[in-house]
Each structure stands twice: as structure tokens, then as C-alpha cells.
């Protein structure tokens, strides 16, 4: 997908920055991976199988979009990667718990996750339920530890924003609305609201987390929060477009699944061109949010393109 | 069951204190109930059903042993009930989430909880999974709020102890070991370890939480932590004795279930008299832990008896 109206962008934008972003995402995905590995070491006692399931659910790949956002936004304020990678690992653990529970037979009943057996297929349902539960606990525990930030009030601010983004008024609330909406046509504003909660809140938190960790002033914190909300919304619309246009080979999973299941998607509501235009509009808003950061935010700008240009 | 050797007790112990305890538990159960109700108000939006399930799982009774412990231990240090009831509500929400997930078909598959349909029977499995997830988040969120304590480092200490008690190295780890141990005979030390994690950690935390909230010195904190661990262990042994000796009417659930399912219980390992003696030994240790508090801790002493003398 090419941008139809790239006038709001810095001249150097697409090619060079996209290449830099890819390299940076790969480096930071490894950093987050290593951090999760260290925070969740394998054990030999009675909890060995539980820890193994938690590791299975969290390690071994993915783009680490949420972890990347936390580390990259924190770097705008000179926060050490030792600290920001912990916040990145924490949000990836929470994201992983939500996927483990979402894949359960009583929920979406998915046997595969990134081409591998989902956690309840690899282990069993009870282990998957408990591993998800313990991953959520661990995600909060990591934020509370002094290694995340020396100032307890900063850790409290992270925990507060994290809980708001992931609980009944955030991610879990969105999953519930999604489940209840299955099989009936939702209007556009409800689809927007559902996704703002289900995937948007945690992506927004990830961008905001770097600002909290960096003790940014209220205006910069608001800017990054808005940036996160905008790319989160664009991300979901791009997902719908991908489902409707990409091949199964590109996606690594069944394509056209949304239409087949009669889900209320942005593509169903706006058409493919309309959905693309909406994603581009949100991307531009996200880039405008970054204005005060200048060239320091070039990678975050490239990321705003990346979420709508990716093919998987 | 009467105490065979009550020589370590204050003279005024049994009758008067037991009556005072019953009244106090009833008053504080109401306080915790009111606090949960206020922290989790019903809603009318898209999250109405999720919140309804969370309220169903947490409101409407129970002894509130954990909530009581938090409020009562905090009162030793003059903490306001407004603050301690929040901590009590938080731990009861966490306990409720663990019961909701434990009752699921993939776990213990229980249709009833306190004589009422379990959450997944009243709603559905997906709603029960999500309600449990959101209750855990809410429990952490409450602790992080300034109304719990003005000092952020006290809130962080609560969150840290809470996460340790409830995660993979605590309650959830215990549930996993319990599940893996089903159908095979466990030796006494493994049964002890399993219950120390599964039910003991959260009861211990509840007693410790009051000391953290009250900013007690390290020795008093250690004392209440030990008290909580001892009554937590006694509580579980008494549960096994009850299952083997009480009628279904007394229990409000099927009696003799443990023996029928071939579970490794303290009664199976020690016999009924041996299990009773062990519970009494732990009760005495718990009472010794309270020595520095004098008469202020009379209700906590009475509670140590209560956990082994109750008939349901």
C-alpha cells in the first residue's frame, strides 16, 4: 500500500527510515526476548510445567510491537534499556496471557498461534488457564520491582496505567464486547470502540509507558498516549484490510476468515479503499502527535507507516 | 473439637472471645462486602455483563477470612478501616478470581459454589474466564490507588507481597501442583508444600498486608506473616478433617469427596486424630506469634481457634 498523500511527512521518510526501523525492531525484539527469558527462568521444582507453559506462551518470536513501543518511547527521554526492556517484557507477558486465554476452546478455540500449537494444545487447558493467570501476575510484579525505576511513584504510575489498559475498562472489556457482538452487525462507532479497547488500549499504554518511565511532562505524555491510540486504531484497520487482501502464505494463517465468520470489520463497513484511507488518516494523526520530538522520533514515525504497510 | 492442651492460652480465651470474634467477623464481612460493591459498581455500557459476572463472583457472602485478616491486622497499628477494607476487598477479589477459574470444566469442573451456580454455570465459560482475568487486574489496581495509602512505597510493598503470594511461586503454582498430583499418593511434605502455596500464601499475605499497611517494624511484620502462615496451614488441615467428619448438611457441599477422589489429604496421611493434633499444634504456634501484641490481638487469637473449630 502506498501513501496517497504523504505531504505531512518529513522529506527523508519512507525508504531510509523503513530500513532503519526494521533493523531496530529486530534488535529490540531480541532485547525484549532476552529480558523475558531472564525474568522467567526455567525451574526444576513442582512449578516446572507451569513455568514451561509460561515460557512457551511468551518466548519464541513475534514482532514485539508493544515491547518495541515501550523501549523506543522511553529512549526519547534517555531512559536506560535495562529499565525500559523490563516494561517491554511486562507488557508482552500481559499480551501473551490474553492470547493464551483467547485461544481457549471456550473463547476463540484456536489450535494454532504463529504457526505453532496454541498453549492449551501444546500442554492442556488447565495448564493454559493457569499459565495465563500467572503471566498476568508476573507482568504486574515486574513493574513493582525497584529495577524498573528507583522512584516508587513512577512504578505506581506504570501499574495504574497498565491496569486501566488491561482490565474490564480496557483489553478484557474489549474481548467481552467482541464475544457478545459475534454474529450480529455492529455499527462503525461500536466497532471502533470495541477495537479501541481490545487491542488499542494496550498499544496506547505501551507508547505511554515510555513517557511515564521517562517522567515526561504532561503534554509530552499526552502526545505519546495519543500517538499510541492512533497507531493502535490504524493497526487494527490494517489487520482487517490484510485479512481481506493478503494470501494465507503472507499471513501465516487462514485468510478471508473475517468475512467467512460474518464479523463486523472495518472492510465490511467502509470497503477496502475506505478502510485504507481511514488507516492513512490515523497514521498522519499519529505522526502529527510526534511533532515536538523532531528527528528523535523518526523511528516512531516509520513505525506509524509500518503498522499500515506490513504484509503480515 | 476441644483443645487438648490449652495451657499456652490467655485465661479469658475460649467462650467470651469466640462470641466477640463471631460478631466482629460478621461486621467486617459486611464492611468488605460494601467496599467491593463500591469498587465494582454495576454499569450499563458494553461491559455490563462482564461487570455483572465479576460482581456475581465476589459479592454475596462467604466468611471473608482473608478480608477479615487484612482489616484486623491493620487495626493493630491504628490504620483506618477505609484503607484496610480496600486491601481486604482486593484480596477477596483475587481469591474470587481463583475460585472462578478453579471451578471451570477444564479445572475442577464444579457446578456449585456456596450452594449457588458457579460463575461459568450462571453465565458461560468465556465470561467466567474473562471475569476472573479482570478481577485479578482490579485487585492490583485497587492496591495502586492513593486511597489505599498516601505513601507510594507502601502501595508498592503491598503489590509486591500480593504478587508473590498469588503468582507462579504462590497460589497459582499450588493449583498447578495440585492438578498434577491428582490420582497419585503424595508424601506428607509435598502435601504440606502444595497447601502452603495453594491456600496458605494468600492467607499469609492477608495477615501480612495489615502490617505492611500499618508500616510495622520488621519483627512485627515477620510475626504476623508467621501467624498467617500457621493459621493458613491449620485451616487446610481442618478442611480435610471436616471433609472426613462433617455431614453434607453442615458443609453445604458433598462430604467425603476427598476420600472418594483418592486425593492426598492430611487425614489420609495422619489419620483423623493425627490431623487434629497437627492443626492444634499450628494453632498454638500462631498464638505464640501474637505474643508481642498482648490483649490487642485477642480476636486474632480467637480466629486461630476458629479456623480449626468451625463446622463449615
XYZ file of C-alpha atoms in Angstrom:
624
model
C 0.000 0.000 0.000
C 1.402 3.404 -0.934
C 0.537 6.632 0.808
C -1.798 8.689 -1.352
C -0.926 11.986 0.278
C 2.407 11.990 2.073
C 2.595 15.787 2.411
C 2.636 15.765 6.216
C 5.838 13.719 6.302
C 9.444 14.739 6.708
C 11.267 14.583 3.366
C 13.566 11.717 4.415
C 10.651 9.498 5.470
C 9.948 6.241 3.618
C 12.891 4.144 2.335
C 15.810 5.027 4.629
C 13.712 5.175 7.778
C 11.861 1.987 6.950
C 15.164 0.114 6.678
C 16.419 1.635 9.948
C 13.146 0.698 11.627
C 13.313 -2.932 10.502
C 16.816 -3.290 11.891
C 15.889 -1.539 15.108
C 12.754 -3.641 15.612
C 14.756 -6.795 15.166
C 17.399 -5.690 17.700
C 14.811 -4.645 20.260
C 12.673 -7.741 19.782
C 15.803 -9.696 20.799
C 16.317 -7.403 23.793
C 12.732 -7.961 24.962
C 13.084 -11.703 24.337
C 16.274 -11.888 26.415
C 14.642 -9.888 29.178
C 11.593 -12.178 29.322
C 13.932 -15.181 29.353
C 15.818 -13.737 32.331
C 12.675 -12.736 34.230
C 11.077 -16.145 33.768
C 13.866 -18.705 34.137
C 13.041 -22.420 33.787
C 12.737 -24.289 37.098
C 13.051 -27.886 38.215
C 10.601 -27.975 41.136
C 6.865 -28.600 41.275
C 6.231 -25.486 39.204
C 8.402 -26.656 36.274
C 5.482 -27.382 33.946
C 3.704 -24.114 34.769
C 6.851 -22.084 34.103
C 7.467 -24.073 30.921
C 3.972 -23.164 29.687
C 4.511 -19.503 30.605
C 7.791 -19.524 28.667
C 6.188 -21.289 25.717
C 3.481 -18.633 25.567
C 5.850 -15.670 25.783
C 9.145 -16.661 24.157
C 9.857 -17.557 20.547
C 9.025 -14.636 18.460
C 6.502 -12.193 17.215
C 7.077 -8.608 16.209
C 7.021 -7.394 19.827
C 5.234 -4.238 18.734
C 4.192 -3.427 22.310
C 7.618 -4.079 23.772
C 9.227 -2.067 20.989
C 6.949 0.901 21.656
C 7.797 0.931 25.359
C 11.552 0.790 24.718
C 11.534 3.297 21.859
C 9.334 5.911 23.560
C 11.427 5.590 26.740
C 14.581 6.222 24.703
C 13.213 9.670 23.772
C 13.796 10.604 27.419
C 17.162 8.919 27.823
C 15.822 6.008 29.919
C 18.228 3.071 30.101
C 17.295 -0.023 28.113
C 17.744 -2.092 31.269
C 14.699 -0.334 32.680
C 12.588 0.061 29.552
C 13.122 -3.547 28.443
C 11.542 -4.669 31.733
C 8.461 -2.601 30.951
C 8.518 -4.039 27.425
C 8.774 -7.594 28.798
C 5.923 -6.896 31.212
C 3.537 -5.689 28.508
C 4.488 -8.602 26.226
C 3.698 -11.024 29.083
C 0.310 -9.427 29.533
C -0.318 -9.563 25.781
C 0.710 -13.238 25.787
C -1.664 -14.081 28.650
C -4.527 -12.513 26.698
C -3.674 -14.624 23.636
C -3.430 -17.841 25.694
C -6.884 -17.273 27.186
C -8.306 -16.022 23.873
C -7.218 -19.247 22.139
C -9.036 -21.498 24.653
C -11.874 -23.706 23.348
C -14.457 -21.678 25.310
C -13.172 -18.491 23.654
C -11.889 -18.390 20.029
C -10.904 -22.077 20.023
C -7.682 -21.635 18.051
C -5.312 -24.584 17.716
C -2.526 -22.515 16.191
C -0.703 -19.366 17.184
C 2.060 -18.088 14.872
C 2.074 -21.461 13.134
C 2.715 -23.364 16.399
C 0.240 -25.242 18.614
C -1.513 -22.797 20.930
C -0.638 -23.197 24.618
C -3.649 -25.365 25.535
C -2.874 -27.656 22.571
C 0.811 -27.917 23.471
C 0.045 -28.515 27.172
C -3.602 -28.812 28.245
C -6.465 -26.460 29.005
C -5.983 -26.278 32.772
C -2.272 -25.517 32.347
C -3.090 -22.826 29.782
C -5.621 -21.168 32.107
C -3.117 -21.168 34.993
C -0.170 -20.072 32.818
C -2.235 -17.111 31.583
C -3.220 -16.232 35.147
C 0.385 -16.384 36.367
C 1.629 -14.322 33.398
C -0.726 -11.517 34.343
C 0.542 -11.607 37.939
C 4.156 -11.625 36.748
C 3.541 -8.623 34.473
C 2.427 -6.548 37.481
C 5.162 -7.952 39.711
C 7.896 -6.826 37.291
C 6.574 -3.256 37.238
C 6.561 -3.135 41.057
C 10.247 -4.086 41.363
C 12.828 -1.345 42.063
C 14.857 -2.381 38.985
C 12.044 -0.908 36.847
C 12.560 2.559 38.349
C 14.115 3.780 41.589
C 11.135 6.052 42.296
C 8.158 4.109 43.727
C 5.709 6.725 42.451
C 6.862 6.116 38.868
C 6.273 2.363 39.327
C 2.818 3.124 40.752
C 2.030 5.347 37.735
C 3.025 2.485 35.405
C 0.916 -0.040 37.316
C -2.095 2.279 37.332
C -1.937 2.928 33.580
C -1.296 -0.769 32.913
C -4.279 -1.941 34.974
C -6.568 0.622 33.331
C -5.466 -0.527 29.864
C -5.797 -4.248 30.506
C -8.800 -4.714 32.812
C -12.582 -4.563 32.482
C -12.451 -0.989 31.136
C -9.675 -1.917 28.676
C -8.482 -5.063 26.905
C -10.632 -7.611 28.766
C -13.691 -5.379 28.377
C -12.996 -5.280 24.626
C -12.710 -9.064 24.429
C -16.080 -9.332 26.152
C -17.758 -6.883 23.741
C -16.158 -8.719 20.813
C -17.548 -12.024 22.044
C -21.016 -10.605 22.637
C -21.034 -8.933 19.204
C -20.353 -12.164 17.302
C -22.980 -12.970 14.734
C -24.577 -9.537 14.665
C -23.710 -6.495 12.540
C -22.198 -3.712 14.655
C -22.296 -0.054 13.559
C -18.985 1.712 12.835
C -18.773 3.548 16.168
C -19.214 0.287 18.088
C -16.539 -1.430 16.007
C -14.211 1.494 16.712
C -14.961 1.335 20.433
C -14.508 -2.437 20.576
C -11.074 -2.290 18.948
C -10.009 0.781 20.912
C -10.493 -1.400 23.992
C -9.483 -4.846 22.744
C -6.184 -4.018 21.034
C -5.940 -0.222 21.218
C -5.631 0.219 24.970
C -2.557 -1.954 25.372
C -0.786 -0.423 22.343
C -1.598 3.048 23.665
C -0.291 2.061 27.113
C 2.932 0.756 25.542
C 3.652 4.160 23.978
C 2.568 5.974 27.125
C 4.705 3.707 29.341
C 7.945 5.113 27.920
C 6.764 8.619 28.768
C 5.836 7.604 32.313
C 9.166 5.842 32.770
C 10.932 8.930 31.379
C 8.938 11.202 33.730
C 7.902 13.282 30.724
C 5.842 16.409 31.309
C 2.061 16.142 30.946
C 1.973 17.485 27.373
C 4.580 15.044 26.003
C 2.888 12.213 27.893
C -0.437 13.172 26.286
C 1.252 13.302 22.860
C 2.654 9.782 23.148
C -0.606 8.500 24.522
C -2.426 9.953 21.521
C 0.238 8.570 19.149
C -0.276 5.111 20.680
C -4.064 5.359 20.387
C -3.799 6.404 16.736
C -1.383 3.681 15.651
C -3.376 1.153 17.674
C -6.520 2.047 15.721
C -4.609 2.082 12.404
C -3.082 -1.303 13.270
C -6.492 -2.926 13.654
C -7.878 -1.448 10.434
C -4.759 -2.627 8.585
C -5.386 -6.074 10.069
C -8.872 -6.125 8.569
C -7.501 -4.988 5.196
C -4.820 -7.683 5.330
C -7.368 -10.365 6.166
C -9.360 -9.325 3.085
C -6.434 -8.886 0.664
C -3.363 -10.906 1.681
C -2.769 -14.543 0.845
C -2.694 -17.224 3.514
C 1.013 -17.632 2.754
C 1.679 -13.977 3.535
C -0.421 -14.072 6.710
C 0.838 -17.398 8.047
C -2.816 -18.166 8.864
C -6.143 -18.596 7.071
C -7.035 -15.507 5.017
C -10.584 -14.217 4.496
C -11.550 -15.582 7.929
C -13.361 -12.391 8.973
C -15.742 -12.375 6.015
C -16.411 -16.101 6.379
C -17.341 -15.662 10.057
C -19.580 -12.665 9.374
C -17.536 -10.443 11.702
C -18.162 -6.703 11.747
C -14.910 -5.397 10.246
C -13.774 -2.004 9.005
C -13.569 -3.512 5.499
C -17.197 -4.674 5.706
C -18.257 -1.227 6.895
C -16.011 1.031 4.778
C -14.888 -1.108 1.848
C -11.207 -1.848 1.171
C -10.392 1.622 -0.182
C -12.335 3.332 2.597
C -10.579 1.266 5.261
C -7.178 2.067 3.716
C -7.974 5.776 3.661
C -9.040 5.631 7.309
C -5.810 3.856 8.302
C -3.797 6.505 6.456
C -5.708 9.289 8.176
C -4.883 7.790 11.582
C -1.236 7.323 10.606
C -0.988 11.025 9.758
C -2.547 11.958 13.092
C -0.006 9.716 14.829
C 2.848 11.426 13.005
C 1.492 14.862 13.955
C 1.462 13.745 17.594
C 5.228 13.296 17.345
C 5.970 16.859 16.132
C 7.577 18.131 19.380
C 10.181 15.346 19.281
C 11.639 16.272 15.869
C 14.103 13.863 14.263
C 14.487 11.893 17.515
C 11.106 10.371 16.709
C 11.944 9.277 13.149
C 11.704 5.601 14.027
C 8.336 6.084 15.715
C 7.186 7.875 12.547
C 8.439 4.982 10.432
C 6.582 2.634 12.797
C 3.339 4.514 12.127
C 3.794 3.629 8.443
C 4.910 0.141 9.233
C 1.671 -0.766 11.022
C -0.362 0.002 7.893
C 2.146 -1.135 5.259
C 3.075 -4.554 6.688
C 2.020 -7.637 4.755
C 1.723 -9.952 7.758
C -13.386 -30.419 68.756
C -11.960 -29.215 72.082
C -8.339 -28.213 72.674
C -6.460 -30.963 74.457
C -3.836 -28.685 75.937
C -4.837 -25.058 76.132
C -2.039 -24.101 78.531
C -0.447 -21.572 76.167
C -3.611 -19.521 76.007
C -4.659 -16.434 77.919
C -7.157 -17.364 80.631
C -10.031 -15.426 79.061
C -9.704 -17.301 75.764
C -12.493 -19.547 74.511
C -16.146 -18.528 75.169
C -16.081 -14.731 75.525
C -13.543 -14.182 72.767
C -15.253 -16.632 70.425
C -18.509 -14.683 70.730
C -16.710 -11.359 70.212
C -14.972 -12.831 67.168
C -18.202 -14.032 65.585
C -19.741 -10.607 65.924
C -16.623 -8.895 64.647
C -16.302 -11.207 61.644
C -19.875 -10.541 60.694
C -19.419 -6.746 60.929
C -16.228 -6.806 58.924
C -17.565 -9.202 56.305
C -20.240 -6.549 55.687
C -17.585 -3.826 55.525
C -15.595 -5.799 52.931
C -18.806 -6.556 51.007
C -19.794 -2.864 50.930
C -16.289 -1.934 49.814
C -16.297 -4.452 46.947
C -19.731 -3.207 45.923
C -18.446 0.377 45.792
C -15.228 -0.532 43.944
C -17.083 -2.564 41.322
C -20.292 -0.680 40.567
C -22.735 -2.112 38.011
C -22.568 -0.463 34.576
C -24.919 -0.096 31.633
C -22.456 0.006 28.715
C -20.879 -2.761 26.660
C -19.103 -4.084 29.755
C -22.343 -4.581 31.739
C -22.287 -8.389 31.514
C -18.604 -8.620 32.413
C -19.053 -6.410 35.474
C -22.186 -8.366 36.422
C -20.165 -11.608 36.348
C -17.370 -10.009 38.398
C -19.932 -8.872 40.970
C -21.620 -12.268 40.997
C -18.286 -13.935 41.706
C -17.278 -11.572 44.519
C -20.426 -10.377 46.251
C -22.982 -12.335 48.231
C -21.245 -13.901 51.096
C -18.583 -16.132 52.392
C -16.676 -15.816 55.635
C -14.269 -13.251 54.150
C -11.433 -14.789 56.164
C -8.797 -13.078 54.015
C -10.511 -9.706 54.098
C -11.025 -10.033 57.837
C -7.350 -10.779 58.414
C -6.245 -7.713 56.455
C -8.614 -5.392 58.322
C -7.941 -6.888 61.763
C -4.136 -6.965 61.492
C -4.178 -3.382 60.159
C -6.238 -2.291 63.161
C -3.347 -3.360 65.426
C -1.453 -0.385 64.002
C -4.327 2.089 64.024
C -4.884 2.003 60.254
C -8.263 3.423 59.214
C -10.877 0.935 58.050
C -11.319 2.984 54.882
C -7.808 1.963 53.891
C -7.694 -1.578 55.232
C -11.105 -2.504 53.789
C -9.705 -1.685 50.330
C -6.871 -4.137 50.908
C -9.433 -6.645 52.200
C -11.615 -6.130 49.114
C -8.574 -6.532 46.858
C -7.551 -9.879 48.370
C -11.147 -11.141 48.282
C -11.328 -10.244 44.569
C -8.151 -12.184 43.936
C -9.480 -15.133 45.925
C -12.749 -14.955 43.953
C -10.903 -14.963 40.598
C -9.029 -18.099 41.671
C -12.321 -19.830 42.572
C -13.961 -18.824 39.271
C -11.087 -20.287 37.265
C -10.785 -23.309 39.571
C -14.460 -24.186 39.010
C -14.106 -24.230 35.194
C -14.763 -27.539 33.385
C -11.079 -27.822 32.417
C -10.092 -27.456 36.084
C -12.216 -28.851 38.963
C -15.456 -28.726 36.943
C -17.671 -27.583 39.812
C -21.235 -26.530 39.088
C -21.833 -25.149 42.556
C -20.083 -22.632 44.762
C -21.574 -21.914 48.208
C -24.785 -23.589 47.094
C -25.166 -21.292 44.059
C -24.335 -21.959 40.387
C -20.625 -21.340 39.812
C -19.854 -18.339 37.585
C -19.460 -20.307 34.349
C -22.804 -22.053 35.018
C -24.580 -18.790 35.814
C -23.063 -17.021 32.781
C -20.889 -19.044 30.392
C -17.322 -20.281 30.255
C -15.886 -17.418 28.225
C -17.474 -14.847 30.524
C -16.126 -16.695 33.567
C -12.588 -16.759 32.139
C -12.723 -13.020 31.361
C -14.378 -12.105 34.674
C -11.612 -13.956 36.534
C -8.966 -12.195 34.461
C -10.480 -8.771 35.090
C -10.863 -9.466 38.828
C -7.152 -10.130 39.097
C -6.394 -6.852 37.301
C -8.831 -4.980 39.539
C -7.237 -6.427 42.680
C -3.860 -4.941 41.690
C -5.425 -1.689 40.505
C -7.062 -1.084 43.910
C -3.745 -1.507 45.721
C -2.068 1.005 43.405
C -4.594 3.775 44.106
C -3.661 6.591 46.542
C -6.783 5.886 48.650
C -5.094 2.653 49.782
C -2.184 4.573 51.329
C -0.766 8.036 50.729
C 2.786 6.669 50.535
C 3.536 5.103 47.130
C 6.247 2.894 48.621
C 3.677 1.289 50.965
C 1.424 0.560 47.968
C 4.417 -0.930 46.145
C 5.218 -3.140 49.155
C 1.620 -4.396 49.185
C 1.675 -5.110 45.424
C 4.999 -6.935 45.690
C 3.831 -9.177 48.555
C 0.491 -9.745 46.811
C 2.074 -10.779 43.505
C 4.496 -13.134 45.255
C 1.615 -14.777 47.156
C -0.672 -15.206 44.168
C 1.529 -15.978 41.158
C 3.522 -18.956 39.905
C 5.521 -19.161 43.151
C 2.345 -18.884 45.236
C -1.344 -19.685 44.786
C -1.305 -20.447 41.048
C 1.814 -22.597 41.477
C -0.048 -24.531 44.190
C -3.069 -25.067 41.951
C -0.750 -26.452 39.291
C 0.936 -28.874 41.702
C -2.487 -29.932 42.999
C -3.655 -30.679 39.475
C -0.518 -32.595 38.588
C -0.709 -34.581 41.841
C -4.238 -35.852 41.179
C -4.511 -39.613 41.169
C -1.168 -40.267 42.828
C -0.277 -40.528 46.509
C 1.855 -37.590 47.646
C 4.127 -37.806 50.695
C 3.386 -35.552 53.693
C 5.996 -32.906 52.890
C 4.628 -32.494 49.350
C 1.078 -32.178 50.644
C 2.296 -29.536 53.107
C 4.123 -27.662 50.339
C 1.161 -27.846 47.974
C -1.242 -26.352 50.519
C 1.270 -23.791 51.750
C 1.202 -22.480 48.184
C -2.390 -23.104 47.121
C -4.248 -21.659 50.104
C -1.513 -20.732 52.583
C 0.218 -17.974 50.647
C -2.865 -15.797 50.249
C -3.932 -16.244 53.898
C -0.387 -15.409 54.995
C -0.378 -12.343 52.735
C -3.711 -11.213 54.204
C -2.240 -11.161 57.712
C 0.986 -9.580 56.468
C -0.906 -6.930 54.479
C -2.174 -5.249 57.636
C 1.380 -4.997 58.920
C 2.603 -3.515 55.626
C -0.276 -1.043 55.568
C 0.487 -0.169 59.197
C 4.191 0.284 58.388
C 5.020 -2.113 61.204
C 8.674 -2.747 62.034
C 10.324 -5.806 60.508
C 9.888 -8.002 63.597
C 6.142 -7.367 63.952
C 5.734 -7.841 60.221
C 7.547 -11.176 60.476
C 5.319 -12.171 63.411
C 2.081 -11.518 61.517
C 3.462 -13.230 58.439
C 4.247 -16.305 60.528
C 0.827 -16.124 62.219
C -0.815 -16.056 58.791
C 1.257 -18.991 57.553
C 0.383 -21.042 60.637
C -3.360 -20.420 60.547
C -3.320 -20.951 56.773
C -1.811 -24.411 57.275
C -4.179 -25.185 60.180
C -7.132 -24.034 58.052
C -6.343 -26.551 55.312
C -5.865 -29.442 57.741
C -9.154 -28.556 59.424
C -10.741 -28.598 55.961
C -9.526 -32.145 55.420
C -10.845 -33.180 58.861
C -14.190 -31.542 58.107
C -14.450 -33.310 54.772
C -13.900 -36.643 56.566
C -16.156 -36.000 59.594
C -18.851 -33.399 58.885
C -22.215 -34.097 57.282
C -23.117 -32.715 53.854
C -25.677 -30.528 55.604
C -23.011 -28.948 57.796
C -20.637 -28.428 54.862
C -23.203 -27.152 52.360
C -21.483 -29.423 49.835
C -20.785 -33.108 49.286
C -18.884 -34.631 52.239
C -16.270 -37.358 51.907
C -15.342 -36.042 48.468
C -11.591 -36.185 49.137
C -11.542 -39.874 50.014
C -13.767 -40.730 47.051
C -11.414 -38.929 44.654
C -8.290 -40.548 46.127
C -6.800 -37.144 46.991
C -3.706 -36.985 49.174
C -5.107 -35.368 52.333
C -3.738 -34.815 55.810
C -6.401 -37.203 57.100
C -5.245 -39.926 54.702
C -1.641 -39.365 55.783
C -2.063 -38.731 59.535
C -5.465 -40.176 60.416
C -8.240 -38.035 61.880
C -6.684 -37.770 65.353
C -3.239 -37.104 63.925
C -4.572 -34.385 61.641
C -6.449 -32.776 64.552
C -3.325 -32.802 66.681
C -1.332 -31.213 63.865
C -3.920 -28.471 63.413
C -3.825 -27.767 67.159
C -0.032 -27.612 67.098
C -0.163 -24.999 64.330
C -2.842 -23.025 66.163
C -0.604 -22.800 69.213
C 2.296 -21.606 67.081
C 0.022 -18.969 65.572
C -0.994 -17.788 69.049
C 2.651 -17.591 70.134
C 3.352 -15.399 67.107
C 0.915 -12.866 68.548
C 2.651 -12.543 71.939
C 4.060 -9.012 71.408
C 0.591 -7.609 70.719
C -0.936 -8.621 74.057
C -4.682 -8.253 74.536
C -4.980 -6.149 71.344
C -4.638 -9.424 69.454
C -7.382 -11.305 71.327
C -9.588 -11.508 68.269
C -6.747 -12.814 66.122
C -6.115 -15.453 68.814
C -9.788 -16.388 68.770
C -9.540 -16.582 64.966
C -6.724 -19.113 65.262
C -9.151 -21.349 67.188
C -11.981 -20.562 64.864
C -10.176 -21.914 61.798
C -9.827 -25.340 63.409
C -13.111 -25.405 65.350
C -15.506 -24.343 62.603
C -18.010 -26.889 61.321
C -18.289 -25.495 57.792
